[in-house]
Amino acid sequence: MTTTRSVDEQLVEKFAGELISHYTSGMVTMMVDVGHRSGLFEAAAEGPATSEELAARAGLHERYVREWLGSLVSAGIFLYSPRTGVYTLPAEHAECLTGPGAGNLATVAQINTHLGNHLHQVATAFREGGGVPYSEFRPEFTDVMDSLSRGTYDELLVDAWLPLVPGLPERLTEGIRVADVGCGTGHAVVTMAAAFPASTFVGYDIAEDALDRGRAEAAELGLTNVEFEAQDAATLAPETPFDLITTIDAIHDQVDPAGAVRSIFGALVPGGTYVMVEPAASSNLEDNLSNPFAPWIYGVSTLHCLTVSLAHGGAGLGTAWGEQRAREMLADAGFARVTAHETPGDPLDTMFVTTKPEE
Ligand SMILES: C[S@@+](CC[C@H](N)C(=O)[O-])C[C@H]1O[C@@H](n2cnc3c(N)ncnc32)[C@H](O)[C@@H]1O
């Protein structure tokens, strides 16, 4: 016996339109990444230009540039005058797509294109279990993550994030021992080391290629107060404990995140500070539905943060593990009071600040 389901044709049409709009946004994201990687946005920000002028400015082939402009004009990112053949990147759009700072959102598009390279492997894991390990994403992930976070650290870490912790800039100026765990290419730790020469810093990560980048940058800047060590966060055992430990988007994708937080607790002096920056989300899906980034966050999780953990039989917290679970994990490790701050200039993250109780 067959059952016929009645379908509201208007809703079908509406949903089909929404679906096409998702696909279009996905393609525009790729075009933004092309513009970022090829220097086209920086060239366009110099002023209105024909496709020939823009291609010459950026040192690119005009035919590709013209086709790319077709996509970005129809997406509303560029303006186009058919009369003069001139394309304009409005100044307000250039603010969001150019420059070395935290405001250059073109860097975010790289995540989508990079993770897309591994989609077929993740789809296999849906069927077979396990996951795609970090090693499969490197070395490209190292560059993508660095370019995503570098501008934010340059602009915000020392001037806006650290001052959220009462007295911390003063303690750093006087001289304390600091570790950044899951430091990636170490730009956060290098930035802090340059700003606070009386303090000493260690960057820990499991990725040798990323650590080498940190060492090279520290050497280039002539910094003698920072070093980098290959070390699993879950087994930290420093000879001398730290006064401050930071993790920036580096807990949720670990194989043993609870072990990492416990080991951070153990690696702090009594009264030491732990600053944990993690994606801003609730642990409950229903609370995240009003967040316009939610589909992106869960998508990044599926294609990266979740799978790199499950690849090693890990906890698989996912990118949107959320504030409630974060607080539980901190409490289970022994951290007492936890303050959650909105992270200035970075709506995607929450900054949790907590202290190891005095003995
Ligand atoms: C999302 S990236 C963030 C990197 C860096 N904090 C930043 O903001 O650019 C997470 C980092 O955690 C590192 N990581 C993952 N598991 C780790 C572990 N068990 N111990 C130490 N680092 C780990 C990864 O290699 C990666 O560099």
PDB file of N, CA and C in Angstrom, residues 14 75 79 124 153 182 191 344 346:
ATOM      1  N   LYS A  14       9.322  27.914  -1.782  1.00  0.00           N
ATOM      2  CA  LYS A  14      10.041  28.802  -0.854  1.00  0.00           C
ATOM      3  C   LYS A  14      11.341  28.137  -0.388  1.00  0.00           C
ATOM      4  N   ALA A  75      26.663  39.441  -6.681  1.00  0.00           N
ATOM      5  CA  ALA A  75      26.486  39.191  -5.241  1.00  0.00           C
ATOM      6  C   ALA A  75      26.387  40.496  -4.455  1.00  0.00           C
ATOM      7  N   LEU A  79      30.253  47.224  -7.299  1.00  0.00           N
ATOM      8  CA  LEU A  79      29.294  47.946  -8.145  1.00  0.00           C
ATOM      9  C   LEU A  79      29.856  47.942  -9.564  1.00  0.00           C
ATOM     10  N   THR A 124      33.348   9.795   4.310  1.00  0.00           N
ATOM     11  CA  THR A 124      33.706   8.387   4.537  1.00  0.00           C
ATOM     12  C   THR A 124      33.604   8.059   6.026  1.00  0.00           C
ATOM     13  N   TYR A 153      45.179  38.982  16.800  1.00  0.00           N
ATOM     14  CA  TYR A 153      46.162  39.084  17.881  1.00  0.00           C
ATOM     15  C   TYR A 153      46.892  40.426  17.800  1.00  0.00           C
ATOM     16  N   GLY A 182      48.349  24.861  22.722  1.00  0.00           N
ATOM     17  CA  GLY A 182      47.679  24.767  21.416  1.00  0.00           C
ATOM     18  C   GLY A 182      47.914  26.060  20.668  1.00  0.00           C
ATOM     19  N   THR A 191      53.362  37.843  20.143  1.00  0.00           N
ATOM     20  CA  THR A 191      52.828  39.192  20.349  1.00  0.00           C
ATOM     21  C   THR A 191      52.918  39.585  21.823  1.00  0.00           C
ATOM     22  N   PRO A 344      36.241  41.140  22.769  1.00  0.00           N
ATOM     23  CA  PRO A 344      36.140  42.360  21.958  1.00  0.00           C
ATOM     24  C   PRO A 344      36.644  42.150  20.533  1.00  0.00           C
ATOM     25  N   ASP A 346      35.649  40.200  18.319  1.00  0.00           N
ATOM     26  CA  ASP A 346      35.602  38.820  17.821  1.00  0.00           C
ATOM     27  C   ASP A 346      34.303  38.169  18.276  1.00  0.00           C
TER      28      ASP A 346
END
